[in-house]
Short mmCIF file of N, CA and C in Angstrom, two decimals:
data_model
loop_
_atom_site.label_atom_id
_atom_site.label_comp_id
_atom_site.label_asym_id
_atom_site.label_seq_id
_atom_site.Cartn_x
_atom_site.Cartn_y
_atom_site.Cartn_z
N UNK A 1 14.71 111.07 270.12
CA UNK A 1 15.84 110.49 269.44
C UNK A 1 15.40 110.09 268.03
N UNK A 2 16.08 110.31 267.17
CA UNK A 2 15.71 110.09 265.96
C UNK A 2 16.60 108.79 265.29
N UNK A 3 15.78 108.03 264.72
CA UNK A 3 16.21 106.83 264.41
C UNK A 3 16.54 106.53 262.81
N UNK A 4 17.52 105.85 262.10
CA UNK A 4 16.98 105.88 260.54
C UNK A 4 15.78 105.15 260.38
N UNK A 5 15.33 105.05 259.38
CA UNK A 5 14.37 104.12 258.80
C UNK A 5 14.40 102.64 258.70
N UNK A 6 15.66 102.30 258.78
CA UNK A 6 15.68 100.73 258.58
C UNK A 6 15.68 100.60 260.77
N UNK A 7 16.18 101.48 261.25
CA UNK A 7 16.27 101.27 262.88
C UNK A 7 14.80 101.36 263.29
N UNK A 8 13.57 102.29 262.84
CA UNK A 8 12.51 102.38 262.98
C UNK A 8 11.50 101.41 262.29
N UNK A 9 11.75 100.92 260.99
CA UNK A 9 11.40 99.86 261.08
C UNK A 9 11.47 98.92 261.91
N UNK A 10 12.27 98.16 262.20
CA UNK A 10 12.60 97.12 263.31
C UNK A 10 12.42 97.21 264.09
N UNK A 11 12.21 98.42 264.95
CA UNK A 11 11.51 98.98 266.21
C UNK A 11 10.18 98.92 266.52
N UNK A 12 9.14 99.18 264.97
CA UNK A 12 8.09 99.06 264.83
C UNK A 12 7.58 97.37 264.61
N UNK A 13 8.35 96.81 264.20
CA UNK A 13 8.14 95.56 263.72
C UNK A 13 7.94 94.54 265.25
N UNK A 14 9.12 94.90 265.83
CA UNK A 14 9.49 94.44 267.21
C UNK A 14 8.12 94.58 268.53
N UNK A 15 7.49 95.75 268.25
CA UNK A 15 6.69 95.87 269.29
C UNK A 15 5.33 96.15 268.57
N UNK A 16 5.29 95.51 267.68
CA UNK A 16 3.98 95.19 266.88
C UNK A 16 3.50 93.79 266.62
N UNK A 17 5.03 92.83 267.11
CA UNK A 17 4.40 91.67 266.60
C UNK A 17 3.95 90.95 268.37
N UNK A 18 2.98 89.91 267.32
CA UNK A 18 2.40 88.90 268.91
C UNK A 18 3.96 88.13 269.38
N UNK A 19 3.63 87.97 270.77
CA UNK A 19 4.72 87.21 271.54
C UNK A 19 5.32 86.04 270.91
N UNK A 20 4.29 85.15 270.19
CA UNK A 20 5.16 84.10 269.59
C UNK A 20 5.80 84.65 268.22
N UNK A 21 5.58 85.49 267.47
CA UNK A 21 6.19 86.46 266.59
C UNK A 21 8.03 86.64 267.23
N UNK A 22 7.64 87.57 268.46
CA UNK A 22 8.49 88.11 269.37
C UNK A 22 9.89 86.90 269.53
N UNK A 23 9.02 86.03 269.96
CA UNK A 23 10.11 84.43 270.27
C UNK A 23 10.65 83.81 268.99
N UNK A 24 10.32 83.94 267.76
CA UNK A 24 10.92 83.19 266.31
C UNK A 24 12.02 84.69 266.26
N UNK A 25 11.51 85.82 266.25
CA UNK A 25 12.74 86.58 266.21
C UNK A 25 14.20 86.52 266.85
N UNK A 26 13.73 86.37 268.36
CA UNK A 26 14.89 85.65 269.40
C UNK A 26 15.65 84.28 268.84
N UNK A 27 14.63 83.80 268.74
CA UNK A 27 15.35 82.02 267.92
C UNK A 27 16.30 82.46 266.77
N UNK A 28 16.08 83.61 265.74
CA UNK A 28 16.29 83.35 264.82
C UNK A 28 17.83 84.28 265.00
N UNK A 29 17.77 85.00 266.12
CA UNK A 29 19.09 85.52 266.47
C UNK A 29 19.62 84.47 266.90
N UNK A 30 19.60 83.95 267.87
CA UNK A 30 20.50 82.99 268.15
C UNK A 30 20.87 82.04 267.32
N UNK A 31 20.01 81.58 266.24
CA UNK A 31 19.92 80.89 265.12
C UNK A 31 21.49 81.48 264.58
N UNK A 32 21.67 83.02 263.86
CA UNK A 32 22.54 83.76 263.12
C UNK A 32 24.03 83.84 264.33
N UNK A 33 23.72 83.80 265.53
CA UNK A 33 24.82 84.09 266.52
C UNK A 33 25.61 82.42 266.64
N UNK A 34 25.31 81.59 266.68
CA UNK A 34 25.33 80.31 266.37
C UNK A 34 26.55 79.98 265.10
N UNK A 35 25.47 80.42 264.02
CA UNK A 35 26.12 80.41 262.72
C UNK A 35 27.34 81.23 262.32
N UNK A 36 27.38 82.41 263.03
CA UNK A 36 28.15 82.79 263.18
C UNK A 36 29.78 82.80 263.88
N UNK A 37 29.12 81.84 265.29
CA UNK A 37 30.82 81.31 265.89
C UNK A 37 31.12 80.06 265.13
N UNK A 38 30.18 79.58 264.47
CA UNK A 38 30.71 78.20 263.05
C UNK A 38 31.86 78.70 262.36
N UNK A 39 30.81 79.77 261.72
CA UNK A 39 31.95 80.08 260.50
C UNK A 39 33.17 80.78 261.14
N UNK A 40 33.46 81.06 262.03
CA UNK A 40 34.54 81.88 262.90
C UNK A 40 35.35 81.04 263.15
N UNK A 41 34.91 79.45 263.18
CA UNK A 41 35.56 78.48 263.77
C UNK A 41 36.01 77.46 262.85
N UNK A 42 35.24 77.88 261.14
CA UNK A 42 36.14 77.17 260.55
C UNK A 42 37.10 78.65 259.47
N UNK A 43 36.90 79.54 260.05
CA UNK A 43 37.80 80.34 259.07
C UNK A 43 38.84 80.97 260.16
N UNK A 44 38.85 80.24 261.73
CA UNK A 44 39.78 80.15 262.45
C UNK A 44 40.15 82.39 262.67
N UNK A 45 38.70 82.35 262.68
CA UNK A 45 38.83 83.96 262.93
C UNK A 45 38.24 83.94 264.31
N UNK A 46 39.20 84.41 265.20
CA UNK A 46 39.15 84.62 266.66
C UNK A 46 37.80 85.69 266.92
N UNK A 47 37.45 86.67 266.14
CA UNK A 47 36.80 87.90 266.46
C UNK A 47 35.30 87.17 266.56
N UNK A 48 35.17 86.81 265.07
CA UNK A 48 33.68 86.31 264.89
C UNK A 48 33.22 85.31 265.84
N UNK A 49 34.53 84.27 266.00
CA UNK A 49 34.12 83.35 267.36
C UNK A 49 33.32 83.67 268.50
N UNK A 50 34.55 84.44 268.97
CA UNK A 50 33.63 85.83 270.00
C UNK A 50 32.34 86.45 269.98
N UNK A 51 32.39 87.09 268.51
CA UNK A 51 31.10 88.30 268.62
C UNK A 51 29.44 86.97 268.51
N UNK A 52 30.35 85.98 267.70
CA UNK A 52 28.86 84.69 267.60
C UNK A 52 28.56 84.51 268.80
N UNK A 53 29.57 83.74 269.43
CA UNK A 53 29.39 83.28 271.13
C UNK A 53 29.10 84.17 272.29
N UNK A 54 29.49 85.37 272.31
CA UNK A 54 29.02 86.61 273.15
C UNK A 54 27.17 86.68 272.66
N UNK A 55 26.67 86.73 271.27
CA UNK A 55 25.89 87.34 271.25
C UNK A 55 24.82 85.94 271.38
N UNK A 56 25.33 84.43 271.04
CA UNK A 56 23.91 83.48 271.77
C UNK A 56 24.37 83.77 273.16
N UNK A 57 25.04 83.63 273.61
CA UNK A 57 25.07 83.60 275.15
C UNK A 57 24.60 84.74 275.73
N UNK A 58 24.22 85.96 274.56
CA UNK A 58 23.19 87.07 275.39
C UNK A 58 21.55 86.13 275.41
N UNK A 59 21.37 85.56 273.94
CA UNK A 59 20.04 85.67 273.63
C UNK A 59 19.92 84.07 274.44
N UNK A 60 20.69 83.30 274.91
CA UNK A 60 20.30 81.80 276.10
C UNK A 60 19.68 82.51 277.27
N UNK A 61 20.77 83.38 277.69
CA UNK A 61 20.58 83.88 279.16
C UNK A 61 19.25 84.98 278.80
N UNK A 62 18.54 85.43 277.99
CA UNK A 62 17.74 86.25 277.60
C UNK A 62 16.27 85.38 278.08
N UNK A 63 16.92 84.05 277.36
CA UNK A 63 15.37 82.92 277.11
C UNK A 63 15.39 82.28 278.84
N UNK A 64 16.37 81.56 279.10
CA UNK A 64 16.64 80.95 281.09
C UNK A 64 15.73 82.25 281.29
N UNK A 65 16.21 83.91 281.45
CA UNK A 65 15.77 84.58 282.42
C UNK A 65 13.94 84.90 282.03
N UNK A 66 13.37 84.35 281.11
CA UNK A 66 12.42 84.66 280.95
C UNK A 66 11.43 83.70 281.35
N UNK A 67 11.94 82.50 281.61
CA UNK A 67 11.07 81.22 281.87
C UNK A 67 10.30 81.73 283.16
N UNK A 68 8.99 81.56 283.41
CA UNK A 68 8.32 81.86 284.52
C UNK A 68 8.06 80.33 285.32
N UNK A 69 8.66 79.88 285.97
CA UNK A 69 8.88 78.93 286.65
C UNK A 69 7.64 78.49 287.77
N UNK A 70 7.15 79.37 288.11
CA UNK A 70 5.60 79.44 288.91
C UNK A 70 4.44 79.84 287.81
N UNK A 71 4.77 79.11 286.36
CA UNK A 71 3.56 79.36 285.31
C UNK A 71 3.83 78.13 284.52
N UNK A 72 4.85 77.56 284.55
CA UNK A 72 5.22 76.46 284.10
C UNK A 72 5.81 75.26 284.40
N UNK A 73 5.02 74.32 285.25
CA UNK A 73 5.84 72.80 285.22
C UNK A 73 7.32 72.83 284.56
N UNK A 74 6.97 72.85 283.90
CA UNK A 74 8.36 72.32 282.57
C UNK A 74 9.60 73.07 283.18
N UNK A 75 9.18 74.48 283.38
CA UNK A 75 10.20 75.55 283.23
C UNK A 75 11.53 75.07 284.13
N UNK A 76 11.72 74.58 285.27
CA UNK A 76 12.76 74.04 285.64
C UNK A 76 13.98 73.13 285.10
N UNK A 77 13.04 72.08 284.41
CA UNK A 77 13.99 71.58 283.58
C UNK A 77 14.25 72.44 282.41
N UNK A 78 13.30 73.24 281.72
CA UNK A 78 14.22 74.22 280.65
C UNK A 78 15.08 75.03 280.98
N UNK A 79 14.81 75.29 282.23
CA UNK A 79 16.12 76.40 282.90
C UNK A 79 17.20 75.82 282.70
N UNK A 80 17.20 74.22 283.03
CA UNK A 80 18.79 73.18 283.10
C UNK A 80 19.19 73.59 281.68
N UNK A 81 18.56 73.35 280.88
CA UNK A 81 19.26 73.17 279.89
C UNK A 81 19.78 74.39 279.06
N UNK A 82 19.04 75.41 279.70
CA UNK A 82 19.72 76.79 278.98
C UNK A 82 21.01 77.34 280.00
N UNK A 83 20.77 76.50 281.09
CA UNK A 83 22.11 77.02 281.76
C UNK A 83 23.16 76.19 281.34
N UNK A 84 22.80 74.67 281.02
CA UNK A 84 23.85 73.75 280.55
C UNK A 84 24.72 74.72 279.34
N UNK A 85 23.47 75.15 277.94
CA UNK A 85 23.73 75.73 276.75
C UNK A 85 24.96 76.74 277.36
N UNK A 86 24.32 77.36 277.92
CA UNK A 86 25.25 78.73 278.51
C UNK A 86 26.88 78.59 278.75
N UNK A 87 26.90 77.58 279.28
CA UNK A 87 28.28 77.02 280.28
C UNK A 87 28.88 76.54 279.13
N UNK A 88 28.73 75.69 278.21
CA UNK A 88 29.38 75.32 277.03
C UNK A 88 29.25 76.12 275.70
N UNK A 89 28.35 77.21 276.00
CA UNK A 89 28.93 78.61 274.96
C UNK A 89 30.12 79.40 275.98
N UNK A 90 29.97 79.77 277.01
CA UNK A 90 30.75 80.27 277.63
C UNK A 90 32.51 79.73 277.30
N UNK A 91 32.42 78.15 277.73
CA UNK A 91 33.79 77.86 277.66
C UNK A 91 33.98 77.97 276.42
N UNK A 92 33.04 76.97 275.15
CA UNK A 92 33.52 77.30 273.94
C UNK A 92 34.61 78.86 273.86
N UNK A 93 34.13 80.04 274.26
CA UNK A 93 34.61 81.59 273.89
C UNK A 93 35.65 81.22 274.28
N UNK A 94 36.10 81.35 276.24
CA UNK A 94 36.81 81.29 276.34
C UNK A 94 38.36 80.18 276.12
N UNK A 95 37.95 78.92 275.75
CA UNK A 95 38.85 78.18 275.59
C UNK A 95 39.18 78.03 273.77
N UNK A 96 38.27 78.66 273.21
CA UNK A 96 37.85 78.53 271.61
C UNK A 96 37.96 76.69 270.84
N UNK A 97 36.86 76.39 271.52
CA UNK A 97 36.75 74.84 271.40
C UNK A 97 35.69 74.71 271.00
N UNK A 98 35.68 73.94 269.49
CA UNK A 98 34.69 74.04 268.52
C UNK A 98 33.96 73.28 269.33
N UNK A 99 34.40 72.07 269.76
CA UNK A 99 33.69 71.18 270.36
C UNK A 99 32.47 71.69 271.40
N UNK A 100 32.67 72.26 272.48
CA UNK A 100 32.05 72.71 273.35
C UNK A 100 30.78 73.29 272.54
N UNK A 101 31.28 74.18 271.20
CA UNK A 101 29.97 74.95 270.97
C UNK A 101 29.10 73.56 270.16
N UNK A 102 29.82 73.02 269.70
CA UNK A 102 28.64 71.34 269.18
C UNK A 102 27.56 71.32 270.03
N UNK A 103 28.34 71.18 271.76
CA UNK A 103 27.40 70.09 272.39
C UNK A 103 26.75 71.23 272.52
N UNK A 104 26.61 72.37 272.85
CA UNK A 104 25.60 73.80 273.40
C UNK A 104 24.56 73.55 271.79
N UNK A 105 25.44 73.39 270.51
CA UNK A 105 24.08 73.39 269.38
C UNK A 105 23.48 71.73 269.92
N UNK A 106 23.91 70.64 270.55
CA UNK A 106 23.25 69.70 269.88
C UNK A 106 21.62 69.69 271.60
N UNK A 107 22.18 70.97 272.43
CA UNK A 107 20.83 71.01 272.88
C UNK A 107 20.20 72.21 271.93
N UNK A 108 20.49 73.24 271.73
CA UNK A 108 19.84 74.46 271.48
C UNK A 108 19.09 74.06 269.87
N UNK A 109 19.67 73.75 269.01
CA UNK A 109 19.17 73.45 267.68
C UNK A 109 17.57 72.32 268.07
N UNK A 110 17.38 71.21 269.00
CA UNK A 110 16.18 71.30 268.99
C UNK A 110 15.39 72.17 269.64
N UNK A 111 15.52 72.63 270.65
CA UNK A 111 14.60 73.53 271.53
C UNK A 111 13.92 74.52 270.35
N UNK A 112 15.35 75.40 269.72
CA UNK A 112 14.72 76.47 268.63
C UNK A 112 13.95 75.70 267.68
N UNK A 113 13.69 74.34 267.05
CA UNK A 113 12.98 73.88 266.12
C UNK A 113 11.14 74.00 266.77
N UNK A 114 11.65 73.46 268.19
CA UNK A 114 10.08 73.56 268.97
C UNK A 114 9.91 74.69 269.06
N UNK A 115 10.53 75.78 269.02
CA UNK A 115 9.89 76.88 270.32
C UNK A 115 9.39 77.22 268.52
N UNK A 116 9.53 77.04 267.32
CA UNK A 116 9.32 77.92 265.78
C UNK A 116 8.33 76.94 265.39
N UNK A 117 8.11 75.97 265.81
CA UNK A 117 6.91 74.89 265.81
C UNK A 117 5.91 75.21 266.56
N UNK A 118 5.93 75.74 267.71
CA UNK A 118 4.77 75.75 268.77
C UNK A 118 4.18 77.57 268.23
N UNK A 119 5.53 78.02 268.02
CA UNK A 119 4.87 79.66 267.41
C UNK A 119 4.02 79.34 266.33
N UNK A 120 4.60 78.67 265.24
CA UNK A 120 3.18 78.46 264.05
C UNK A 120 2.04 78.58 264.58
N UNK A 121 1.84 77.37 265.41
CA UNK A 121 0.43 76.78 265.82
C UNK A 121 -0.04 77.78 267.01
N UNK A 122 0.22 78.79 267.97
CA UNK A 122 0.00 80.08 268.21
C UNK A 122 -0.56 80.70 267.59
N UNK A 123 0.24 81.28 266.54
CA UNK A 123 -0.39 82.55 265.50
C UNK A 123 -1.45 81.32 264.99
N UNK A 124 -1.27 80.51 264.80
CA UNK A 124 -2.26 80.30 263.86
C UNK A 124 -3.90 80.08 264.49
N UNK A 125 -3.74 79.56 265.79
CA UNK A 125 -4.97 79.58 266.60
C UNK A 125 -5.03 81.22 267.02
N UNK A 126 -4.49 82.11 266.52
CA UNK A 126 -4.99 83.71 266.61
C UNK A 126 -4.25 83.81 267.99
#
């Protein structure tokens, strides 16, 4: 299959970088998918609402399904809270209630600050 250049870039980029590399990329989608049902929600555009909130609620349920729960203490309670995130991106879509997507950012906006904090100090110990 032949890809353009900007698709092969990103392809190459994607499975070249280290795992905590891998995880600021994820953050930083959900970061843009986020920002995106904002501005949908104050320019009262139904579509973008959607395509924002469809696409964190890929990259929540992406991060929940990746937690290894028999490698991590913690991971149980992070599961709660990405399923909490989930359930109040979910309704946010369907009910289009700015509110709902608040409380889903006022967990998700710290988690992504740690998970782009703990990647520094990763790469940086090699």
């Amino acid at each position: 299959m032949a890809y353009s250049g900007k698709r092969s870039y990103t392809i190459n980029a994607v499975q070249t970088a280290s795992p905590a590399t891998r995880l600021v990329m994820v953050i930083d989608q959900l970061d843009a998918s986020l920002a995106r049902a904002l501005s949908g929600y104050e320019k009262n555009d139904l579509y973008e609402i959607h395509c924002g909130l469809k696409n964190a609620q890929a990259v929540v349920a992406l991060l929940r399904d990746c937690l290894q729960v028999e490698v991590w203490d913690g991971a149980s309670d992070m599961r709660r809270l990405y399923e909490y995130s989930l359930d109040r991106l979910v309704r946010s879509n369907l009910a289009k209630e700015r509110e709902l997507l608040a409380e889903a950012e006022a967990v998700l906006r710290p988690l992504m600050s740690a998970w782009r904090q703990a990647a520094v100090l990763v790469n940086a110990d090699g």
